[in-house]
Tab-separated table of C-alpha atoms in Angstrom:
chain	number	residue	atom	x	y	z
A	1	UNK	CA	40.032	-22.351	94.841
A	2	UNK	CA	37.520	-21.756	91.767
A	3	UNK	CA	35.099	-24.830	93.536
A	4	UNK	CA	35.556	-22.734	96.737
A	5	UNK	CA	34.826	-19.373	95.411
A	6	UNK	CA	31.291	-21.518	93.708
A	7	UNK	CA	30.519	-22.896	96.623
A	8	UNK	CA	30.647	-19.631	98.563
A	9	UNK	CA	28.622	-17.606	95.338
A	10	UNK	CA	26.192	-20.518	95.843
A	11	UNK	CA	25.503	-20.031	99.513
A	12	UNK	CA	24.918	-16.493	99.141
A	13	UNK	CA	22.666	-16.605	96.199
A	14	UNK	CA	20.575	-19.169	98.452
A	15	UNK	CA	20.443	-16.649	101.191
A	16	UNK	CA	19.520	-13.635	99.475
A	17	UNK	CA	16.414	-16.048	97.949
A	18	UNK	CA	15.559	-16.905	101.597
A	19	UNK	CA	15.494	-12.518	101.917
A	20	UNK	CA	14.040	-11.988	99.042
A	21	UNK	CA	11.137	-14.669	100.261
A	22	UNK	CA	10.998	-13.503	103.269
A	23	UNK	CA	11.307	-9.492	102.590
A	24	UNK	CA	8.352	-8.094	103.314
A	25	UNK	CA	8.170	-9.431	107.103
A	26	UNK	CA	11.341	-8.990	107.142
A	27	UNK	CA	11.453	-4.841	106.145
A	28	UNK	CA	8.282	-3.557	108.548
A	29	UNK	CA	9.205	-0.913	110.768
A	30	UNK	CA	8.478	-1.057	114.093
A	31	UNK	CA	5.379	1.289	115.524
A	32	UNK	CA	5.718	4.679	116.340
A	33	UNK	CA	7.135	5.474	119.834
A	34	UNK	CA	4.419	5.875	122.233
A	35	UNK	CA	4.012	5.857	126.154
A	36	UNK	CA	1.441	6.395	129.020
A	37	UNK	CA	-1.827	3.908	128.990
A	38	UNK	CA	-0.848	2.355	125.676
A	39	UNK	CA	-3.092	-1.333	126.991
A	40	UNK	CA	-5.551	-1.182	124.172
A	41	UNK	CA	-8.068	-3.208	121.580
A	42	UNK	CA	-9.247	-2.405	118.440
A	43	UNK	CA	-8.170	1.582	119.030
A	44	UNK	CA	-9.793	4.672	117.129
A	45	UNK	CA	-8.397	7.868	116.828
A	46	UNK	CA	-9.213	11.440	115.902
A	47	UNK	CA	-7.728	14.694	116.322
A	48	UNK	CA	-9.869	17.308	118.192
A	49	UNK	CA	-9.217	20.894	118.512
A	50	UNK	CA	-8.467	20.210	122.416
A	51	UNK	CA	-6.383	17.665	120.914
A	52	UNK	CA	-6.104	13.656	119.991
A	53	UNK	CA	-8.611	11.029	121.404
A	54	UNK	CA	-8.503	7.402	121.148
A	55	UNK	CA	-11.043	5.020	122.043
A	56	UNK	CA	-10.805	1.225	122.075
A	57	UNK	CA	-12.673	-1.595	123.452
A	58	UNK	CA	-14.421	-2.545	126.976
A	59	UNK	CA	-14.820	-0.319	130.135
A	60	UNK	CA	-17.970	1.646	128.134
A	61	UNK	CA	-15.484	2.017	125.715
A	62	UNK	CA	-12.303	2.908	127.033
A	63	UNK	CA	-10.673	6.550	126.159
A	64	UNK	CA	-7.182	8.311	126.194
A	65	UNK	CA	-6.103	11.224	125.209
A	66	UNK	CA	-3.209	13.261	123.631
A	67	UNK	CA	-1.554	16.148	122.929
A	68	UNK	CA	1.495	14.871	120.465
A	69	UNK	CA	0.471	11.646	119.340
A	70	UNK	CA	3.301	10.158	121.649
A	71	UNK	CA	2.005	10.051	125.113
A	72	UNK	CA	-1.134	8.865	126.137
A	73	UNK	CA	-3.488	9.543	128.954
A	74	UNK	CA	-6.428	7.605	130.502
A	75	UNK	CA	-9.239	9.675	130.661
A	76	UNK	CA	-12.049	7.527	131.577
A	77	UNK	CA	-14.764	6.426	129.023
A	78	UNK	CA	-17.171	7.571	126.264
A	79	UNK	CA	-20.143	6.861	128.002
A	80	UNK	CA	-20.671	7.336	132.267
A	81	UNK	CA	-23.461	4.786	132.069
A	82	UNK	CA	-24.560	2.111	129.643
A	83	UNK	CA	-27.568	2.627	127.695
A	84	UNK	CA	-30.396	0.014	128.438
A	85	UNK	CA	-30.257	-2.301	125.392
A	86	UNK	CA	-26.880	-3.434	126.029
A	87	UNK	CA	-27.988	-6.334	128.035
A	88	UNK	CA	-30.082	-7.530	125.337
A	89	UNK	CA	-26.298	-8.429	123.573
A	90	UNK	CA	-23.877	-8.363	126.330
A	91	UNK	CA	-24.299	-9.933	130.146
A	92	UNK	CA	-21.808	-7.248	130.901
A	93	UNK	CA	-22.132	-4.420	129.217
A	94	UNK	CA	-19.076	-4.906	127.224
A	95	UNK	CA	-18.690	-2.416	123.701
A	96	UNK	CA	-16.831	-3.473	121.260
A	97	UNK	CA	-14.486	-1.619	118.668
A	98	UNK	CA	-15.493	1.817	118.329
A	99	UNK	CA	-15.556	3.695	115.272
A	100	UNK	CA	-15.107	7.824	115.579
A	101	UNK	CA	-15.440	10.259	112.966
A	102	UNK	CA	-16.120	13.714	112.254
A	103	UNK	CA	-19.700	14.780	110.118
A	104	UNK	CA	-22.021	17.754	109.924
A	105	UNK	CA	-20.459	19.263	112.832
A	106	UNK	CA	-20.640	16.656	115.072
A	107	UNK	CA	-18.713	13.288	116.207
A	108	UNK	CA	-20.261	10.394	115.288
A	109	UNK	CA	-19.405	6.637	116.929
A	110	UNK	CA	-20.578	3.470	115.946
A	111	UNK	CA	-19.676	0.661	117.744
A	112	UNK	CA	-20.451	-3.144	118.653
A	113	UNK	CA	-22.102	-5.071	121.694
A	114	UNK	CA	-22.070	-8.853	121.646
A	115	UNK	CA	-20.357	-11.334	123.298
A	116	UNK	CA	-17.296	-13.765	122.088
A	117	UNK	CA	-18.315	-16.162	119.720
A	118	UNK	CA	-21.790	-14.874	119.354
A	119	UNK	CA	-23.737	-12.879	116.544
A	120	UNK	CA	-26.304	-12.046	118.426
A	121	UNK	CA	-25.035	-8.700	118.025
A	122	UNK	CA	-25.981	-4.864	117.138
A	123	UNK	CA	-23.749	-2.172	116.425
A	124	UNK	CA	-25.301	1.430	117.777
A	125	UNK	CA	-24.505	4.683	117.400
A	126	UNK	CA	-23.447	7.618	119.616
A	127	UNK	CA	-23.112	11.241	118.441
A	128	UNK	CA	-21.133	14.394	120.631
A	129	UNK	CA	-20.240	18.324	119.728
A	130	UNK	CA	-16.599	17.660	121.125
A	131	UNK	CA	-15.780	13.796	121.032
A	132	UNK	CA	-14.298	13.788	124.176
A	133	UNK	CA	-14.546	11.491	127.014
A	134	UNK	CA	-18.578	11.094	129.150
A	135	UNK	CA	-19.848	13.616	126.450
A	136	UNK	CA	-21.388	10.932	124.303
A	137	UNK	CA	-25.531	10.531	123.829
A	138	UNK	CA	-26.344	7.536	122.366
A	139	UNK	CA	-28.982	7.291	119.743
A	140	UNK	CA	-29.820	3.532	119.544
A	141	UNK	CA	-29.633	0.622	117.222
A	142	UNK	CA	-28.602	0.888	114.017
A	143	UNK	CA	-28.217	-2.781	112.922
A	144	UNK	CA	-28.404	-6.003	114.976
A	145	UNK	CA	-27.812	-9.578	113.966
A	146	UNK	CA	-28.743	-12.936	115.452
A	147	UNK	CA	-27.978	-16.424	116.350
A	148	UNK	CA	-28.885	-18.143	112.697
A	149	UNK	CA	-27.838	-15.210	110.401
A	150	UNK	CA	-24.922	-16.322	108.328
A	151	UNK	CA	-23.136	-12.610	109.475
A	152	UNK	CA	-21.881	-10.541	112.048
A	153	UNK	CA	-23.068	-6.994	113.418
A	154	UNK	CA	-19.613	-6.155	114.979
A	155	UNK	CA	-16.869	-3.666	114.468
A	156	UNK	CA	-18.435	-1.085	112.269
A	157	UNK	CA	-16.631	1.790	110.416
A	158	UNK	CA	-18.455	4.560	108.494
A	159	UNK	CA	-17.515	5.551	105.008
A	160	UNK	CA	-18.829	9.156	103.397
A	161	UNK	CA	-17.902	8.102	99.757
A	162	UNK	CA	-17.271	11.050	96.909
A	163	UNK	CA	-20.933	11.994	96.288
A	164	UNK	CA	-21.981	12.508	99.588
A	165	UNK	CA	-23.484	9.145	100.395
A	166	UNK	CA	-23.008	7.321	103.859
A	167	UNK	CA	-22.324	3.541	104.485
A	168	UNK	CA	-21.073	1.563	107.349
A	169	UNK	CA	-19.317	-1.461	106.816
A	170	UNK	CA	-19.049	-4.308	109.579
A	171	UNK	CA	-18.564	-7.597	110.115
A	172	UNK	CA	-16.503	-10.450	111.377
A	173	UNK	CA	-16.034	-14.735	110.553
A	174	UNK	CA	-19.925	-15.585	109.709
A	175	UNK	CA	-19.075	-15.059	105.814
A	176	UNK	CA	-17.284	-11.953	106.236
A	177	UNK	CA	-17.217	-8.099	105.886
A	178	UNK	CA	-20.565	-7.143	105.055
A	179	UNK	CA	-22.406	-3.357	104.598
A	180	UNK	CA	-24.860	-1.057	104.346
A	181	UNK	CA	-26.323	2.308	102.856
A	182	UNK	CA	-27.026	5.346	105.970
A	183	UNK	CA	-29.385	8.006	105.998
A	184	UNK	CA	-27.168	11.056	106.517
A	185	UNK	CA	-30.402	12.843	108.069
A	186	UNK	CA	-30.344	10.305	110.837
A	187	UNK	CA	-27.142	8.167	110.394
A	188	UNK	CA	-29.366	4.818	110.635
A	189	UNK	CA	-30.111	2.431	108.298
A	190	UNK	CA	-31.203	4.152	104.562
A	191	UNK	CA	-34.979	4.207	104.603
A	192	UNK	CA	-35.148	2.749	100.484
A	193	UNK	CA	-31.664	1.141	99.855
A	194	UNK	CA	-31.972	-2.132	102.240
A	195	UNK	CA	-29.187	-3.790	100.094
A	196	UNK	CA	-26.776	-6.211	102.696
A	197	UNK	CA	-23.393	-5.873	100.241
A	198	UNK	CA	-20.794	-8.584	100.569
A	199	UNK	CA	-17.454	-6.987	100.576
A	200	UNK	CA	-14.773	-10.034	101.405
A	201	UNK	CA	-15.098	-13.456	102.698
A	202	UNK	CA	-12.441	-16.274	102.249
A	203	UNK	CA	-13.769	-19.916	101.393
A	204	UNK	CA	-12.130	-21.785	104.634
A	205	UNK	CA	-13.657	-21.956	107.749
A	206	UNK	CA	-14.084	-20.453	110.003
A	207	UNK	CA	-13.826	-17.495	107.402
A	208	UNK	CA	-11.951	-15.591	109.495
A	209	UNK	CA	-11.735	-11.479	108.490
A	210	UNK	CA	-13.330	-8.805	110.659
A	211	UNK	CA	-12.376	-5.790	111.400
A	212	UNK	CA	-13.010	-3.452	108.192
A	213	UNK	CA	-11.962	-0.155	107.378
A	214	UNK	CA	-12.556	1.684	104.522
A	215	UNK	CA	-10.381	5.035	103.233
A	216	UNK	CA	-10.869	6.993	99.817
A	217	UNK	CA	-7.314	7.466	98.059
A	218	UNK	CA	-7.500	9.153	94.739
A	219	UNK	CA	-9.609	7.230	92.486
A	220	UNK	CA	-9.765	3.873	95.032
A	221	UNK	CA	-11.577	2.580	98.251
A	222	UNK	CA	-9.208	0.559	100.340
A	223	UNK	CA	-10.426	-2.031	102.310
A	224	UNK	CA	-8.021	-2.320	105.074
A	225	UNK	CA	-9.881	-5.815	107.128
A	226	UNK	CA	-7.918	-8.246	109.833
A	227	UNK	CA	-7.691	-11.927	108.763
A	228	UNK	CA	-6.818	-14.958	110.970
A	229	UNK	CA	-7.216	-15.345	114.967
A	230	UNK	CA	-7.307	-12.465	117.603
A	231	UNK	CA	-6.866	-11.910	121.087
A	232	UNK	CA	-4.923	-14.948	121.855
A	233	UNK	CA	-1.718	-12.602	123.189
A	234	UNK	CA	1.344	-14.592	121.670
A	235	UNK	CA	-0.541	-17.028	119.802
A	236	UNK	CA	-2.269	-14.659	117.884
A	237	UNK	CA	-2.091	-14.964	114.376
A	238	UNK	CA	-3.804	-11.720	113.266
A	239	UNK	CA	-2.326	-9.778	110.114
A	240	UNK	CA	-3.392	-6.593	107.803
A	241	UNK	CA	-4.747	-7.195	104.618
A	242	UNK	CA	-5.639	-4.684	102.112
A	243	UNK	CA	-7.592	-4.762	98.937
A	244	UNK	CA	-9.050	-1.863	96.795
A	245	UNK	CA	-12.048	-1.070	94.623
A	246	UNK	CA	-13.618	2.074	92.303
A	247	UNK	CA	-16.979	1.688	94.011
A	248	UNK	CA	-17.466	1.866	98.142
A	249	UNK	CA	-19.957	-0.888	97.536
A	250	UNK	CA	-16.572	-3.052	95.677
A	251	UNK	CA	-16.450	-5.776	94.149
A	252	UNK	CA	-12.526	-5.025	96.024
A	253	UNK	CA	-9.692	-7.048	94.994
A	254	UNK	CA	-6.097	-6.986	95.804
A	255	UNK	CA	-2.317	-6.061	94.045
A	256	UNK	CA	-2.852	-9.760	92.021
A	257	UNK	CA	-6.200	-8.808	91.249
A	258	UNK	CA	-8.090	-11.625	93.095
A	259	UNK	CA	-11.216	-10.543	95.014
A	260	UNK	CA	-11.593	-10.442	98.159
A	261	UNK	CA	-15.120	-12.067	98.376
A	262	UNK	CA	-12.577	-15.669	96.991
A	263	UNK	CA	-10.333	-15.377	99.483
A	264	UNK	CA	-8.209	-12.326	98.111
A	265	UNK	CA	-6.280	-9.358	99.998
A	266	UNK	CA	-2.762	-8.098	99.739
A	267	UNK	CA	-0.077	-8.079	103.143
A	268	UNK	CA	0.205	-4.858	104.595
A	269	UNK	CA	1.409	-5.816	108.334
A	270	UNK	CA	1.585	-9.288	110.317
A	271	UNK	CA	3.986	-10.056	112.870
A	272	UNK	CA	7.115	-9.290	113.120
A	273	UNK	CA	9.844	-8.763	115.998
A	274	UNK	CA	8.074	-8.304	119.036
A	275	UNK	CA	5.091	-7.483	117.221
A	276	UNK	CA	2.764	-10.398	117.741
A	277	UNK	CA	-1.036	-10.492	115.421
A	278	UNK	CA	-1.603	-7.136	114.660
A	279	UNK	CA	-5.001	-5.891	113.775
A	280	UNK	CA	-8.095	-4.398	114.692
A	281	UNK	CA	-7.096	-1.672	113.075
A	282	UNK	CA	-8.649	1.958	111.508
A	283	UNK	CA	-7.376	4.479	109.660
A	284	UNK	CA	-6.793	7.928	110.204
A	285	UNK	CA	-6.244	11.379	108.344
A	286	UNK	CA	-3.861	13.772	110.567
A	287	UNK	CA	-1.610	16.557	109.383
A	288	UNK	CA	-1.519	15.572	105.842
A	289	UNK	CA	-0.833	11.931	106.570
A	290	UNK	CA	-2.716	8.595	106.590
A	291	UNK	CA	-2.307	7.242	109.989
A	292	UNK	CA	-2.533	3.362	110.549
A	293	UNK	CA	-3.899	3.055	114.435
A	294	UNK	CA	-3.683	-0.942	115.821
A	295	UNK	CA	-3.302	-3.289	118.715
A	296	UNK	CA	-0.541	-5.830	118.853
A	297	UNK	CA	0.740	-8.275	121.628
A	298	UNK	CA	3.956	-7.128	123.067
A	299	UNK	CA	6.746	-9.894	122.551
A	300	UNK	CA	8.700	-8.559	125.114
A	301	UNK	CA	5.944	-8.166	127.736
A	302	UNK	CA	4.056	-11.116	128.028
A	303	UNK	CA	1.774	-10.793	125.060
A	304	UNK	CA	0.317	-7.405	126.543
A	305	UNK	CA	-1.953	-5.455	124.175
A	306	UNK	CA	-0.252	-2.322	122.917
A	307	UNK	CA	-1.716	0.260	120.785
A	308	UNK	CA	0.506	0.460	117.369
A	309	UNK	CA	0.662	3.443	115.097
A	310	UNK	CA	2.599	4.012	111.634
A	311	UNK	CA	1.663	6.303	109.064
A	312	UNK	CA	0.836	5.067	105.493
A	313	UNK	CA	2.863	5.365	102.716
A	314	UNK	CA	1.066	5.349	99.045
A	315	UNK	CA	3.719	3.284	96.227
A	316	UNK	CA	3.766	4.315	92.774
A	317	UNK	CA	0.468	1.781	92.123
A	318	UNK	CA	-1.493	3.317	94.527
A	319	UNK	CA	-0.856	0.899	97.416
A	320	UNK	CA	-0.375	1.158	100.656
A	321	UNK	CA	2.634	0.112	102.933
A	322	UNK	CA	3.708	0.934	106.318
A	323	UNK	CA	6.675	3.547	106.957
């Protein structure tokens, strides 16, 4: 009986190790309930006073709308007709992870066109008095790379930090996140700081984070970036990492206090249940809360990209985690 009741203590102790490993996977919640045209890539959000728009990747960057955060609406596209340099970057005319934001009483998007697997690249910028849907004028090049540079002009996101000052952060594989100052005046490149930062790398080939995303909470920037492969439907091995920093500029590094430029960055979301690689994400302030907005393959439909949103929780450290 006593070698029976240690046998059975010892099989549940080895269990609740394999949890306790396992845990965080293990404890995400699932996304938000949404419905309507919820087929999305690398999504962007913002709340309007006509209500929420969301705008995500291809079709001249595709855009929905919404009225509760829950149901979702196709509503055609930021722009009715591409601007002429496109072609320069993209055969087709394809735009890449838009970035939308709110300044100086106007909306302001930055967003990529390239082609897969290419840095010939340039992110450009688009600026609208309501951010809705064909009411976009776009205002050029901002910053371009090229077949040879050792980085990537894709998926841009603009920070205003604390004193006022503008920077856009981009980047993807190519040796990682990368940014630079803005002239506020003209939200293009700053006309004296020409500094390229380096904001997080890893040392493996094929160096694999993109996606960056950078929010002020109290004292920190957090670098919210995607790390591993993309767009593969249920082979996709994107996750969420996180790391934080006192300066926009960084040096950022994660819960364990490794940088992110050696590889660092702490787990905020990877997949789980049906939720298959999710990433391309940005984040959002709405109604008080810090709302994480995301694509994800669908498990339980074929690998279909769905548009995932949580809101943020901040732990007693000052991280972030997904409720």
């Amino acid at each position: 009986m006593r070698h029976s009741i240690r046998s059975t203590l010892t099989v549940l102790v080895s269990a609740l190790s394999v949890l306790l490993v396992s845990g965080p996977a293990l404890a995400y919640p699932p996304p938000d309930q949404v419905s309507g045209d919820t087929v999305v890539h690398d999504p962007t959000m913002i709340r309007t006073p006509a209500g929420y728009v969301l705008y995500s990747t291809h079709g001249l960057l595709e855009a929905r709308t919404s009225t509760d955060r829950t149901t979702f609406t196709r509503a055609g596209s930021a722009f009715r007709t591409p601007p002429a340099w496109w072609s320069g970057y993209s055969p087709e005319n394809d735009p890449w992870a838009p970035d939308i934001s709110r300044e100086r009483g106007q909306y302001l998007m930055y967003y990529a066109v390239s082609s897969f697997g290419s840095n010939n690249s340039a992110i450009g910028l688009a600026t609208s008095r309501t951010g809705r849907p064909h009411s976009w004028t776009d205002r050029g090049i901002v910053y371009a790379s090229a077949i040879g540079f050792d980085h990537n002009a894709i998926d841009p996101n603009l920070l205003v930090d604390h004193r006022g000052r503008w920077w856009l952060s981009f980047g993807s594989y190519w040796t990682g996140i990368r940014m630079i100052r803005l002239d506020p005046a003209t939200g293009k490149r700053h006309p004296s700081d020409r500094t390229l930062y380096h904001l997080a790398t890893r040392p493996d080939e094929p160096y694999a984070v993109e996606a960056p995303d950078i929010v002020r909470h109290g004292r920190h920037y957090y670098l919210f970036a995607s790390y591993d492969r993309c767009c593969a439907g249920l082979d996709s091995t994107y996750k969420i990492k996180v790391g934080r920093s006192s300066d926009p500029a960084g040096p950022y590094v994660d819960r364990a206090g490794q940088p992110m430029l050696t590889g660092g960055g702490t787990l905020l979301l990877e997949t789980h249940g049906r939720v298959v690689g999710p990433g391309g994400q940005s984040v959002t302030r709405d109604a008080g809360e810090d709302v994480l907005v995301y694509h994800y393959y669908d498990g339980t439909d074929n690998g279909t990209p769905k548009l995932g949103l949580n809101v943020l929780g901040w732990d007693s450290e000052g991280w972030p985690y997904v409720r």
